[in-house]
């Protein structure tokens, strides 16, 4: 997705808009969780 800790507040929106369903680059990685975006929901997977 992006180099470590370089995403912005809009990164998740851009990824969801591009059709991405999940990501593993979110710093909060203890449990899977859903992130709501303008386009869809992304799932963070540790």
mmCIF file of C-alpha atoms in Angstrom:
data_model
loop_
_atom_site.group_PDB
_atom_site.id
_atom_site.type_symbol
_atom_site.label_atom_id
_atom_site.label_comp_id
_atom_site.label_asym_id
_atom_site.label_seq_id
_atom_site.Cartn_x
_atom_site.Cartn_y
_atom_site.Cartn_z
ATOM 1 C CA UNK A 1 0.000 0.000 0.000
ATOM 2 C CA UNK A 2 2.555 2.589 1.087
ATOM 3 C CA UNK A 3 5.874 2.821 2.904
ATOM 4 C CA UNK A 4 5.506 2.539 6.667
ATOM 5 C CA UNK A 5 3.571 5.410 8.297
ATOM 6 C CA UNK A 6 3.394 7.590 5.176
ATOM 7 C CA UNK A 7 -0.317 7.321 4.473
ATOM 8 C CA UNK A 8 -2.497 10.423 4.735
ATOM 9 C CA UNK A 9 -6.093 10.791 5.922
ATOM 10 C CA UNK A 10 -7.180 10.301 2.292
ATOM 11 C CA UNK A 11 -5.203 7.104 1.607
ATOM 12 C CA UNK A 12 -8.006 4.763 2.697
ATOM 13 C CA UNK A 13 -10.504 6.639 0.520
ATOM 14 C CA UNK A 14 -8.241 6.320 -2.528
ATOM 15 C CA UNK A 15 -7.679 2.616 -1.924
ATOM 16 C CA UNK A 16 -11.378 1.879 -1.497
ATOM 17 C CA UNK A 17 -12.136 3.917 -4.624
ATOM 18 C CA UNK A 18 -9.643 1.769 -6.539
ATOM 19 C CA UNK A 19 -11.455 -1.406 -5.474
ATOM 20 C CA UNK A 20 -9.115 -2.531 -2.674
ATOM 21 C CA UNK A 21 -10.966 -4.561 0.004
ATOM 22 C CA UNK A 22 -8.362 -4.937 2.750
ATOM 23 C CA UNK A 23 -4.993 -3.682 3.919
ATOM 24 C CA UNK A 24 -2.201 -4.762 6.219
ATOM 25 C CA UNK A 25 -0.312 -1.467 6.510
ATOM 26 C CA UNK A 26 -2.335 0.230 9.235
ATOM 27 C CA UNK A 27 -0.282 0.867 12.422
ATOM 28 C CA UNK A 28 -3.134 -0.376 14.656
ATOM 29 C CA UNK A 29 -2.610 -4.071 13.998
ATOM 30 C CA UNK A 30 -3.676 -6.025 17.104
ATOM 31 C CA UNK A 31 -7.096 -7.097 15.792
ATOM 32 C CA UNK A 32 -8.789 -6.951 12.387
ATOM 33 C CA UNK A 33 -11.175 -4.002 12.097
ATOM 34 C CA UNK A 34 -13.240 -2.224 9.462
ATOM 35 C CA UNK A 35 -12.529 1.319 8.301
ATOM 36 C CA UNK A 36 -15.387 3.267 6.739
ATOM 37 C CA UNK A 37 -14.435 5.411 3.747
ATOM 38 C CA UNK A 38 -16.317 7.584 1.263
ATOM 39 C CA UNK A 39 -16.452 4.698 -1.238
ATOM 40 C CA UNK A 40 -16.637 1.444 0.729
ATOM 41 C CA UNK A 41 -15.382 -0.311 3.850
ATOM 42 C CA UNK A 42 -11.758 -1.442 4.082
ATOM 43 C CA UNK A 43 -10.760 -4.218 6.451
ATOM 44 C CA UNK A 44 -7.447 -3.890 8.281
ATOM 45 C CA UNK A 45 -5.797 -7.285 8.677
ATOM 46 C CA UNK A 46 -2.883 -7.674 11.123
#
